[in-house]
Amino acid sequence: MAVEGPARGSASTAGIIVIGDEILKGHTQDTNSFFMCRRLRALGVKVARISVVPDEVEAIASEVAAFAARFTFVLTSGGIGPTHDDVTFEAVAKAFEENVVPHPELVALVHKFFGRTEAQCPEMKLARVPESARLNYGTDGRGSAFDYPLVSVRNVYIFPGIPALMERALDGLAHLFRSERTRFHSRAVYVAADELLIVPVLDRAHAAFQGRVSLGSYPDWASNYYRVKLTLDSESEQDLEEAYGFLMRQLPPGVAVPLVTDYVSRAAAEVYSLAESGLDLPGHLGVPAQALCSLLHSL
């Protein structure tokens, strides 16, 4: 299954392939793709596609080949280990028409960590990788090199499925993906009005900034503070700020509201402010402001 080089645009692109029957069956919740998306975007990489595939060699190989031809980077997650359903190395090899062979350095690491040297022992499955595989050693926050490398083949990076290991590996190998020419800029606007009310404004903003700024609209019926979250994203900070200003001028007066995340601290601060103003609280409370202030200080 031969593949060609990845397609490139103005920004580096990435495709994420999450591998595992447990995801498709609902036995495990995928958090890896969410983490990867956030990290890659911070590194200047645009995630263009996420796919979830079963633990089947043909399915994984087909997806890897397609992604490798389309995107700058392909990140797989899962299917690395000693058991029968860990077939990612085999599948990536098939995608590039390669064989799976023992890598001497990985064989030595299996011996070091597991104390096993038999060619057919389950642990040695971790050392059998595609012929052209590269070993990438990341570093932790203190600059110490990882004991075990991440395997990559061409533009495909094969991450473990265990979230803690995947996150550590991606953070430690961030330099492999960082784009110096691209930076994404974002803003959010919270609207205390139904989405239908602001559709005309969104249409005008989309028409005015299409191709320069990406505009998203996401209703939230659970929030007590807003009804819709609007997002603006662009590779140009100037375009982003222009679109933000346009949106704020076009929205009905008063519907754009601040996001409240720390409810308790905000409430306490406002009560303190009122109490220290010397005014009495509304009569139905029956509590003088100064008395309430003293009570809050005693808690």
PDB file of N, CA and C in Angstrom, residues 172-274:
ATOM      1  N   GLY A 172       6.995  15.741  25.724  1.00  0.00           N
ATOM      2  CA  GLY A 172       8.448  15.593  25.653  1.00  0.00           C
ATOM      3  C   GLY A 172       9.005  15.654  24.245  1.00  0.00           C
ATOM      4  N   LEU A 173       8.131  15.491  23.247  1.00  0.00           N
ATOM      5  CA  LEU A 173       8.564  15.520  21.842  1.00  0.00           C
ATOM      6  C   LEU A 173       7.906  16.668  21.071  1.00  0.00           C
ATOM      7  N   ALA A 174       7.515  17.697  21.790  1.00  0.00           N
ATOM      8  CA  ALA A 174       6.818  18.829  21.169  1.00  0.00           C
ATOM      9  C   ALA A 174       7.633  19.456  20.046  1.00  0.00           C
ATOM     10  N   HIS A 175       8.958  19.409  20.158  1.00  0.00           N
ATOM     11  CA  HIS A 175       9.810  20.044  19.148  1.00  0.00           C
ATOM     12  C   HIS A 175       9.658  19.396  17.770  1.00  0.00           C
ATOM     13  N   LEU A 176       9.212  18.147  17.726  1.00  0.00           N
ATOM     14  CA  LEU A 176       9.043  17.469  16.442  1.00  0.00           C
ATOM     15  C   LEU A 176       7.887  18.061  15.638  1.00  0.00           C
ATOM     16  N   PHE A 177       6.945  18.679  16.327  1.00  0.00           N
ATOM     17  CA  PHE A 177       5.730  19.153  15.670  1.00  0.00           C
ATOM     18  C   PHE A 177       5.621  20.683  15.616  1.00  0.00           C
ATOM     19  N   ARG A 178       6.408  21.367  16.410  1.00  0.00           N
ATOM     20  CA  ARG A 178       6.258  22.818  16.513  1.00  0.00           C
ATOM     21  C   ARG A 178       6.501  23.509  15.181  1.00  0.00           C
ATOM     22  N   SER A 179       5.593  24.418  14.825  1.00  0.00           N
ATOM     23  CA  SER A 179       5.725  25.211  13.605  1.00  0.00           C
ATOM     24  C   SER A 179       6.123  26.629  13.986  1.00  0.00           C
ATOM     25  N   GLU A 180       7.232  27.090  13.464  1.00  0.00           N
ATOM     26  CA  GLU A 180       7.704  28.435  13.761  1.00  0.00           C
ATOM     27  C   GLU A 180       6.990  29.484  12.925  1.00  0.00           C
ATOM     28  N   ARG A 181       6.364  29.056  11.828  1.00  0.00           N
ATOM     29  CA  ARG A 181       5.741  30.032  10.930  1.00  0.00           C
ATOM     30  C   ARG A 181       4.255  30.248  11.200  1.00  0.00           C
ATOM     31  N   THR A 182       3.665  29.437  12.067  1.00  0.00           N
ATOM     32  CA  THR A 182       2.229  29.531  12.287  1.00  0.00           C
ATOM     33  C   THR A 182       1.907  29.678  13.764  1.00  0.00           C
ATOM     34  N   ARG A 183       1.022  30.604  14.035  1.00  0.00           N
ATOM     35  CA  ARG A 183       0.488  30.745  15.389  1.00  0.00           C
ATOM     36  C   ARG A 183      -1.001  31.008  15.269  1.00  0.00           C
ATOM     37  N   PHE A 184      -1.771  30.282  16.041  1.00  0.00           N
ATOM     38  CA  PHE A 184      -3.219  30.449  16.005  1.00  0.00           C
ATOM     39  C   PHE A 184      -3.655  31.422  17.101  1.00  0.00           C
ATOM     40  N   HIS A 185      -4.579  32.293  16.745  1.00  0.00           N
ATOM     41  CA  HIS A 185      -5.119  33.270  17.690  1.00  0.00           C
ATOM     42  C   HIS A 185      -6.609  32.998  17.866  1.00  0.00           C
ATOM     43  N   SER A 186      -7.077  33.126  19.096  1.00  0.00           N
ATOM     44  CA  SER A 186      -8.471  32.790  19.387  1.00  0.00           C
ATOM     45  C   SER A 186      -9.098  33.809  20.327  1.00  0.00           C
ATOM     46  N   ARG A 187     -10.392  33.971  20.195  1.00  0.00           N
ATOM     47  CA  ARG A 187     -11.194  34.766  21.121  1.00  0.00           C
ATOM     48  C   ARG A 187     -12.530  34.063  21.313  1.00  0.00           C
ATOM     49  N   ALA A 188     -13.138  34.300  22.464  1.00  0.00           N
ATOM     50  CA  ALA A 188     -14.466  33.752  22.737  1.00  0.00           C
ATOM     51  C   ALA A 188     -15.388  34.877  23.188  1.00  0.00           C
ATOM     52  N   VAL A 189     -16.627  34.809  22.748  1.00  0.00           N
ATOM     53  CA  VAL A 189     -17.657  35.765  23.150  1.00  0.00           C
ATOM     54  C   VAL A 189     -18.825  34.958  23.710  1.00  0.00           C
ATOM     55  N   TYR A 190     -19.292  35.339  24.901  1.00  0.00           N
ATOM     56  CA  TYR A 190     -20.399  34.635  25.540  1.00  0.00           C
ATOM     57  C   TYR A 190     -21.663  35.494  25.423  1.00  0.00           C
ATOM     58  N   VAL A 191     -22.716  34.887  24.922  1.00  0.00           N
ATOM     59  CA  VAL A 191     -23.934  35.621  24.576  1.00  0.00           C
ATOM     60  C   VAL A 191     -25.107  35.130  25.423  1.00  0.00           C
ATOM     61  N   ALA A 192     -25.756  36.058  26.111  1.00  0.00           N
ATOM     62  CA  ALA A 192     -26.922  35.723  26.928  1.00  0.00           C
ATOM     63  C   ALA A 192     -28.191  35.918  26.109  1.00  0.00           C
ATOM     64  N   ALA A 193     -28.281  35.198  25.019  1.00  0.00           N
ATOM     65  CA  ALA A 193     -29.461  35.251  24.140  1.00  0.00           C
ATOM     66  C   ALA A 193     -29.515  33.960  23.346  1.00  0.00           C
ATOM     67  N   ASP A 194     -30.708  33.610  22.886  1.00  0.00           N
ATOM     68  CA  ASP A 194     -30.848  32.394  22.087  1.00  0.00           C
ATOM     69  C   ASP A 194     -30.099  32.527  20.766  1.00  0.00           C
ATOM     70  N   GLU A 195     -29.594  31.416  20.265  1.00  0.00           N
ATOM     71  CA  GLU A 195     -28.809  31.419  19.037  1.00  0.00           C
ATOM     72  C   GLU A 195     -29.604  31.981  17.858  1.00  0.00           C
ATOM     73  N   LEU A 196     -30.898  31.686  17.815  1.00  0.00           N
ATOM     74  CA  LEU A 196     -31.719  32.165  16.693  1.00  0.00           C
ATOM     75  C   LEU A 196     -31.739  33.693  16.609  1.00  0.00           C
ATOM     76  N   LEU A 197     -31.628  34.352  17.758  1.00  0.00           N
ATOM     77  CA  LEU A 197     -31.671  35.808  17.778  1.00  0.00           C
ATOM     78  C   LEU A 197     -30.463  36.430  17.093  1.00  0.00           C
ATOM     79  N   ILE A 198     -29.331  35.743  17.130  1.00  0.00           N
ATOM     80  CA  ILE A 198     -28.096  36.331  16.608  1.00  0.00           C
ATOM     81  C   ILE A 198     -27.672  35.744  15.260  1.00  0.00           C
ATOM     82  N   VAL A 199     -28.508  34.901  14.671  1.00  0.00           N
ATOM     83  CA  VAL A 199     -28.167  34.316  13.368  1.00  0.00           C
ATOM     84  C   VAL A 199     -27.853  35.374  12.309  1.00  0.00           C
ATOM     85  N   PRO A 200     -28.638  36.439  12.178  1.00  0.00           N
ATOM     86  CA  PRO A 200     -28.305  37.447  11.162  1.00  0.00           C
ATOM     87  C   PRO A 200     -26.926  38.075  11.374  1.00  0.00           C
ATOM     88  N   VAL A 201     -26.557  38.298  12.628  1.00  0.00           N
ATOM     89  CA  VAL A 201     -25.232  38.858  12.924  1.00  0.00           C
ATOM     90  C   VAL A 201     -24.139  37.874  12.532  1.00  0.00           C
ATOM     91  N   LEU A 202     -24.343  36.612  12.853  1.00  0.00           N
ATOM     92  CA  LEU A 202     -23.349  35.592  12.511  1.00  0.00           C
ATOM     93  C   LEU A 202     -23.192  35.470  11.000  1.00  0.00           C
ATOM     94  N   ASP A 203     -24.295  35.546  10.290  1.00  0.00           N
ATOM     95  CA  ASP A 203     -24.229  35.469   8.828  1.00  0.00           C
ATOM     96  C   ASP A 203     -23.424  36.634   8.254  1.00  0.00           C
ATOM     97  N   ARG A 204     -23.640  37.833   8.793  1.00  0.00           N
ATOM     98  CA  ARG A 204     -22.895  38.996   8.296  1.00  0.00           C
ATOM     99  C   ARG A 204     -21.409  38.877   8.620  1.00  0.00           C
ATOM    100  N   ALA A 205     -21.109  38.396   9.812  1.00  0.00           N
ATOM    101  CA  ALA A 205     -19.704  38.243  10.202  1.00  0.00           C
ATOM    102  C   ALA A 205     -19.012  37.175   9.349  1.00  0.00           C
ATOM    103  N   HIS A 206     -19.717  36.089   9.098  1.00  0.00           N
ATOM    104  CA  HIS A 206     -19.152  35.023   8.273  1.00  0.00           C
ATOM    105  C   HIS A 206     -18.870  35.528   6.864  1.00  0.00           C
ATOM    106  N   ALA A 207     -19.810  36.280   6.303  1.00  0.00           N
ATOM    107  CA  ALA A 207     -19.632  36.802   4.940  1.00  0.00           C
ATOM    108  C   ALA A 207     -18.477  37.798   4.872  1.00  0.00           C
ATOM    109  N   ALA A 208     -18.316  38.587   5.938  1.00  0.00           N
ATOM    110  CA  ALA A 208     -17.283  39.624   5.929  1.00  0.00           C
ATOM    111  C   ALA A 208     -15.878  39.061   6.130  1.00  0.00           C
ATOM    112  N   PHE A 209     -15.756  37.940   6.855  1.00  0.00           N
ATOM    113  CA  PHE A 209     -14.421  37.455   7.227  1.00  0.00           C
ATOM    114  C   PHE A 209     -14.146  36.028   6.761  1.00  0.00           C
ATOM    115  N   GLN A 210     -14.973  35.501   5.888  1.00  0.00           N
ATOM    116  CA  GLN A 210     -14.780  34.137   5.406  1.00  0.00           C
ATOM    117  C   GLN A 210     -13.403  33.978   4.778  1.00  0.00           C
ATOM    118  N   GLY A 211     -12.703  32.921   5.159  1.00  0.00           N
ATOM    119  CA  GLY A 211     -11.362  32.676   4.640  1.00  0.00           C
ATOM    120  C   GLY A 211     -10.266  33.301   5.479  1.00  0.00           C
ATOM    121  N   ARG A 212     -10.632  34.250   6.338  1.00  0.00           N
ATOM    122  CA  ARG A 212      -9.641  34.895   7.202  1.00  0.00           C
ATOM    123  C   ARG A 212      -9.835  34.539   8.674  1.00  0.00           C
ATOM    124  N   VAL A 213     -11.099  34.424   9.065  1.00  0.00           N
ATOM    125  CA  VAL A 213     -11.433  34.118  10.457  1.00  0.00           C
ATOM    126  C   VAL A 213     -12.491  33.022  10.467  1.00  0.00           C
ATOM    127  N   SER A 214     -12.267  32.015  11.301  1.00  0.00           N
ATOM    128  CA  SER A 214     -13.242  30.940  11.467  1.00  0.00           C
ATOM    129  C   SER A 214     -14.153  31.295  12.634  1.00  0.00           C
ATOM    130  N   LEU A 215     -15.465  31.270  12.399  1.00  0.00           N
ATOM    131  CA  LEU A 215     -16.454  31.640  13.409  1.00  0.00           C
ATOM    132  C   LEU A 215     -17.277  30.424  13.782  1.00  0.00           C
ATOM    133  N   GLY A 216     -17.327  30.126  15.074  1.00  0.00           N
ATOM    134  CA  GLY A 216     -18.116  28.991  15.549  1.00  0.00           C
ATOM    135  C   GLY A 216     -19.176  29.453  16.532  1.00  0.00           C
ATOM    136  N   SER A 217     -20.306  28.770  16.560  1.00  0.00           N
ATOM    137  CA  SER A 217     -21.405  29.102  17.459  1.00  0.00           C
ATOM    138  C   SER A 217     -21.861  27.838  18.170  1.00  0.00           C
ATOM    139  N   TYR A 218     -21.825  27.856  19.520  1.00  0.00           N
ATOM    140  CA  TYR A 218     -22.088  26.645  20.293  1.00  0.00           C
ATOM    141  C   TYR A 218     -23.060  26.935  21.439  1.00  0.00           C
ATOM    142  N   PRO A 219     -24.330  26.543  21.290  1.00  0.00           N
ATOM    143  CA  PRO A 219     -25.305  26.756  22.363  1.00  0.00           C
ATOM    144  C   PRO A 219     -24.935  25.958  23.608  1.00  0.00           C
ATOM    145  N   ASP A 220     -25.294  26.498  24.767  1.00  0.00           N
ATOM    146  CA  ASP A 220     -25.073  25.816  26.045  1.00  0.00           C
ATOM    147  C   ASP A 220     -26.305  26.042  26.907  1.00  0.00           C
ATOM    148  N   TRP A 221     -27.116  25.032  27.032  1.00  0.00           N
ATOM    149  CA  TRP A 221     -28.358  25.158  27.786  1.00  0.00           C
ATOM    150  C   TRP A 221     -28.149  24.931  29.281  1.00  0.00           C
ATOM    151  N   ALA A 222     -26.965  24.518  29.692  1.00  0.00           N
ATOM    152  CA  ALA A 222     -26.727  24.220  31.100  1.00  0.00           C
ATOM    153  C   ALA A 222     -26.193  25.421  31.878  1.00  0.00           C
ATOM    154  N   SER A 223     -25.678  26.429  31.178  1.00  0.00           N
ATOM    155  CA  SER A 223     -25.066  27.555  31.865  1.00  0.00           C
ATOM    156  C   SER A 223     -26.119  28.541  32.364  1.00  0.00           C
ATOM    157  N   ASN A 224     -25.870  29.091  33.543  1.00  0.00           N
ATOM    158  CA  ASN A 224     -26.754  30.117  34.095  1.00  0.00           C
ATOM    159  C   ASN A 224     -26.359  31.518  33.651  1.00  0.00           C
ATOM    160  N   TYR A 225     -25.230  31.631  32.967  1.00  0.00           N
ATOM    161  CA  TYR A 225     -24.678  32.939  32.644  1.00  0.00           C
ATOM    162  C   TYR A 225     -24.775  33.291  31.161  1.00  0.00           C
ATOM    163  N   TYR A 226     -24.763  32.299  30.301  1.00  0.00           N
ATOM    164  CA  TYR A 226     -24.844  32.581  28.870  1.00  0.00           C
ATOM    165  C   TYR A 226     -25.604  31.461  28.166  1.00  0.00           C
ATOM    166  N   ARG A 227     -26.043  31.750  26.938  1.00  0.00           N
ATOM    167  CA  ARG A 227     -26.771  30.748  26.172  1.00  0.00           C
ATOM    168  C   ARG A 227     -25.963  30.223  24.984  1.00  0.00           C
ATOM    169  N   VAL A 228     -25.030  31.051  24.489  1.00  0.00           N
ATOM    170  CA  VAL A 228     -24.247  30.668  23.315  1.00  0.00           C
ATOM    171  C   VAL A 228     -22.802  31.106  23.510  1.00  0.00           C
ATOM    172  N   LYS A 229     -21.891  30.220  23.158  1.00  0.00           N
ATOM    173  CA  LYS A 229     -20.474  30.565  23.125  1.00  0.00           C
ATOM    174  C   LYS A 229     -20.056  30.735  21.664  1.00  0.00           C
ATOM    175  N   LEU A 230     -19.530  31.906  21.337  1.00  0.00           N
ATOM    176  CA  LEU A 230     -19.018  32.161  19.998  1.00  0.00           C
ATOM    177  C   LEU A 230     -17.498  32.097  20.037  1.00  0.00           C
ATOM    178  N   THR A 231     -16.895  31.441  19.057  1.00  0.00           N
ATOM    179  CA  THR A 231     -15.444  31.372  18.981  1.00  0.00           C
ATOM    180  C   THR A 231     -14.965  31.986  17.679  1.00  0.00           C
ATOM    181  N   LEU A 232     -13.850  32.693  17.767  1.00  0.00           N
ATOM    182  CA  LEU A 232     -13.199  33.255  16.588  1.00  0.00           C
ATOM    183  C   LEU A 232     -11.773  32.756  16.570  1.00  0.00           C
ATOM    184  N   ASP A 233     -11.330  32.220  15.430  1.00  0.00           N
ATOM    185  CA  ASP A 233      -9.989  31.670  15.282  1.00  0.00           C
ATOM    186  C   ASP A 233      -9.377  32.156  13.980  1.00  0.00           C
ATOM    187  N   SER A 234      -8.088  32.512  14.050  1.00  0.00           N
ATOM    188  CA  SER A 234      -7.413  32.983  12.850  1.00  0.00           C
ATOM    189  C   SER A 234      -5.904  32.853  13.025  1.00  0.00           C
ATOM    190  N   GLU A 235      -5.209  32.737  11.900  1.00  0.00           N
ATOM    191  CA  GLU A 235      -3.750  32.774  11.929  1.00  0.00           C
ATOM    192  C   GLU A 235      -3.239  34.212  11.959  1.00  0.00           C
ATOM    193  N   SER A 236      -4.126  35.167  11.749  1.00  0.00           N
ATOM    194  CA  SER A 236      -3.767  36.583  11.764  1.00  0.00           C
ATOM    195  C   SER A 236      -4.406  37.258  12.967  1.00  0.00           C
ATOM    196  N   GLU A 237      -3.579  37.800  13.857  1.00  0.00           N
ATOM    197  CA  GLU A 237      -4.118  38.490  15.019  1.00  0.00           C
ATOM    198  C   GLU A 237      -4.887  39.744  14.609  1.00  0.00           C
ATOM    199  N   GLN A 238      -4.432  40.413  13.564  1.00  0.00           N
ATOM    200  CA  GLN A 238      -5.114  41.613  13.092  1.00  0.00           C
ATOM    201  C   GLN A 238      -6.511  41.280  12.572  1.00  0.00           C
ATOM    202  N   ASP A 239      -6.602  40.218  11.763  1.00  0.00           N
ATOM    203  CA  ASP A 239      -7.906  39.800  11.256  1.00  0.00           C
ATOM    204  C   ASP A 239      -8.827  39.389  12.403  1.00  0.00           C
ATOM    205  N   LEU A 240      -8.268  38.716  13.383  1.00  0.00           N
ATOM    206  CA  LEU A 240      -9.071  38.266  14.518  1.00  0.00           C
ATOM    207  C   LEU A 240      -9.661  39.458  15.266  1.00  0.00           C
ATOM    208  N   GLU A 241      -8.827  40.447  15.560  1.00  0.00           N
ATOM    209  CA  GLU A 241      -9.301  41.602  16.309  1.00  0.00           C
ATOM    210  C   GLU A 241     -10.319  42.400  15.498  1.00  0.00           C
ATOM    211  N   GLU A 242     -10.133  42.464  14.194  1.00  0.00           N
ATOM    212  CA  GLU A 242     -11.096  43.162  13.341  1.00  0.00           C
ATOM    213  C   GLU A 242     -12.443  42.452  13.369  1.00  0.00           C
ATOM    214  N   ALA A 243     -12.414  41.122  13.296  1.00  0.00           N
ATOM    215  CA  ALA A 243     -13.654  40.350  13.335  1.00  0.00           C
ATOM    216  C   ALA A 243     -14.318  40.455  14.699  1.00  0.00           C
ATOM    217  N   TYR A 244     -13.518  40.456  15.750  1.00  0.00           N
ATOM    218  CA  TYR A 244     -14.060  40.576  17.107  1.00  0.00           C
ATOM    219  C   TYR A 244     -14.781  41.918  17.279  1.00  0.00           C
ATOM    220  N   GLY A 245     -14.133  42.992  16.825  1.00  0.00           N
ATOM    221  CA  GLY A 245     -14.752  44.302  16.917  1.00  0.00           C
ATOM    222  C   GLY A 245     -16.041  44.381  16.119  1.00  0.00           C
ATOM    223  N   PHE A 246     -16.024  43.802  14.916  1.00  0.00           N
ATOM    224  CA  PHE A 246     -17.223  43.765  14.067  1.00  0.00           C
ATOM    225  C   PHE A 246     -18.360  43.058  14.796  1.00  0.00           C
ATOM    226  N   LEU A 247     -18.050  41.922  15.392  1.00  0.00           N
ATOM    227  CA  LEU A 247     -19.060  41.122  16.074  1.00  0.00           C
ATOM    228  C   LEU A 247     -19.633  41.878  17.272  1.00  0.00           C
ATOM    229  N   MET A 248     -18.779  42.498  18.068  1.00  0.00           N
ATOM    230  CA  MET A 248     -19.251  43.209  19.252  1.00  0.00           C
ATOM    231  C   MET A 248     -20.123  44.411  18.882  1.00  0.00           C
ATOM    232  N   ARG A 249     -19.834  45.034  17.749  1.00  0.00           N
ATOM    233  CA  ARG A 249     -20.664  46.162  17.308  1.00  0.00           C
ATOM    234  C   ARG A 249     -22.010  45.695  16.749  1.00  0.00           C
ATOM    235  N   GLN A 250     -22.026  44.531  16.153  1.00  0.00           N
ATOM    236  CA  GLN A 250     -23.227  44.042  15.493  1.00  0.00           C
ATOM    237  C   GLN A 250     -24.198  43.339  16.443  1.00  0.00           C
ATOM    238  N   LEU A 251     -23.683  42.762  17.526  1.00  0.00           N
ATOM    239  CA  LEU A 251     -24.561  42.047  18.453  1.00  0.00           C
ATOM    240  C   LEU A 251     -25.511  43.024  19.138  1.00  0.00           C
ATOM    241  N   PRO A 252     -26.729  42.580  19.462  1.00  0.00           N
ATOM    242  CA  PRO A 252     -27.666  43.451  20.175  1.00  0.00           C
ATOM    243  C   PRO A 252     -27.046  43.944  21.482  1.00  0.00           C
ATOM    244  N   PRO A 253     -27.330  45.181  21.882  1.00  0.00           N
ATOM    245  CA  PRO A 253     -26.736  45.735  23.102  1.00  0.00           C
ATOM    246  C   PRO A 253     -27.021  44.880  24.327  1.00  0.00           C
ATOM    247  N   GLY A 254     -25.975  44.633  25.112  1.00  0.00           N
ATOM    248  CA  GLY A 254     -26.130  43.946  26.384  1.00  0.00           C
ATOM    249  C   GLY A 254     -26.132  42.439  26.342  1.00  0.00           C
ATOM    250  N   VAL A 255     -26.105  41.834  25.148  1.00  0.00           N
ATOM    251  CA  VAL A 255     -26.185  40.367  25.120  1.00  0.00           C
ATOM    252  C   VAL A 255     -24.820  39.702  25.320  1.00  0.00           C
ATOM    253  N   ALA A 256     -23.726  40.417  25.057  1.00  0.00           N
ATOM    254  CA  ALA A 256     -22.398  39.867  25.311  1.00  0.00           C
ATOM    255  C   ALA A 256     -22.098  40.011  26.792  1.00  0.00           C
ATOM    256  N   VAL A 257     -21.809  38.879  27.449  1.00  0.00           N
ATOM    257  CA  VAL A 257     -21.630  38.877  28.905  1.00  0.00           C
ATOM    258  C   VAL A 257     -20.291  38.241  29.260  1.00  0.00           C
ATOM    259  N   PRO A 258     -19.753  38.577  30.451  1.00  0.00           N
ATOM    260  CA  PRO A 258     -18.506  37.930  30.881  1.00  0.00           C
ATOM    261  C   PRO A 258     -18.763  36.487  31.281  1.00  0.00           C
ATOM    262  N   LEU A 259     -17.764  35.660  31.114  1.00  0.00           N
ATOM    263  CA  LEU A 259     -17.854  34.267  31.561  1.00  0.00           C
ATOM    264  C   LEU A 259     -17.523  34.205  33.043  1.00  0.00           C
ATOM    265  N   VAL A 260     -18.392  33.597  33.823  1.00  0.00           N
ATOM    266  CA  VAL A 260     -18.164  33.435  35.255  1.00  0.00           C
ATOM    267  C   VAL A 260     -17.796  31.982  35.509  1.00  0.00           C
ATOM    268  N   THR A 261     -16.593  31.757  36.024  1.00  0.00           N
ATOM    269  CA  THR A 261     -16.155  30.389  36.313  1.00  0.00           C
ATOM    270  C   THR A 261     -16.016  30.133  37.808  1.00  0.00           C
ATOM    271  N   ASP A 262     -15.617  31.165  38.568  1.00  0.00           N
ATOM    272  CA  ASP A 262     -15.454  31.017  40.018  1.00  0.00           C
ATOM    273  C   ASP A 262     -16.633  31.705  40.699  1.00  0.00           C
ATOM    274  N   TYR A 263     -17.738  31.003  40.800  1.00  0.00           N
ATOM    275  CA  TYR A 263     -18.972  31.604  41.286  1.00  0.00           C
ATOM    276  C   TYR A 263     -18.858  32.074  42.742  1.00  0.00           C
ATOM    277  N   VAL A 264     -18.247  31.251  43.587  1.00  0.00           N
ATOM    278  CA  VAL A 264     -18.211  31.551  45.017  1.00  0.00           C
ATOM    279  C   VAL A 264     -17.378  32.789  45.294  1.00  0.00           C
ATOM    280  N   SER A 265     -16.165  32.840  44.719  1.00  0.00           N
ATOM    281  CA  SER A 265     -15.308  34.001  44.960  1.00  0.00           C
ATOM    282  C   SER A 265     -15.942  35.271  44.428  1.00  0.00           C
ATOM    283  N   ARG A 266     -16.565  35.180  43.264  1.00  0.00           N
ATOM    284  CA  ARG A 266     -17.205  36.358  42.676  1.00  0.00           C
ATOM    285  C   ARG A 266     -18.348  36.844  43.567  1.00  0.00           C
ATOM    286  N   ALA A 267     -19.157  35.896  44.067  1.00  0.00           N
ATOM    287  CA  ALA A 267     -20.280  36.273  44.917  1.00  0.00           C
ATOM    288  C   ALA A 267     -19.792  36.919  46.204  1.00  0.00           C
ATOM    289  N   ALA A 268     -18.764  36.326  46.810  1.00  0.00           N
ATOM    290  CA  ALA A 268     -18.239  36.873  48.061  1.00  0.00           C
ATOM    291  C   ALA A 268     -17.689  38.274  47.856  1.00  0.00           C
ATOM    292  N   ALA A 269     -16.974  38.470  46.751  1.00  0.00           N
ATOM    293  CA  ALA A 269     -16.393  39.786  46.470  1.00  0.00           C
ATOM    294  C   ALA A 269     -17.482  40.837  46.310  1.00  0.00           C
ATOM    295  N   GLU A 270     -18.573  40.459  45.638  1.00  0.00           N
ATOM    296  CA  GLU A 270     -19.641  41.423  45.428  1.00  0.00           C
ATOM    297  C   GLU A 270     -20.375  41.742  46.731  1.00  0.00           C
ATOM    298  N   VAL A 271     -20.530  40.727  47.588  1.00  0.00           N
ATOM    299  CA  VAL A 271     -21.178  40.970  48.874  1.00  0.00           C
ATOM    300  C   VAL A 271     -20.306  41.860  49.748  1.00  0.00           C
ATOM    301  N   TYR A 272     -19.004  41.601  49.765  1.00  0.00           N
ATOM    302  CA  TYR A 272     -18.080  42.445  50.522  1.00  0.00           C
ATOM    303  C   TYR A 272     -18.145  43.887  50.035  1.00  0.00           C
ATOM    304  N   SER A 273     -18.181  44.054  48.728  1.00  0.00           N
ATOM    305  CA  SER A 273     -18.213  45.394  48.157  1.00  0.00           C
ATOM    306  C   SER A 273     -19.467  46.137  48.592  1.00  0.00           C
ATOM    307  N   LEU A 274     -20.595  45.429  48.560  1.00  0.00           N
ATOM    308  CA  LEU A 274     -21.846  46.046  48.977  1.00  0.00           C
ATOM    309  C   LEU A 274     -21.837  46.353  50.465  1.00  0.00           C
TER     310      LEU A 274
END
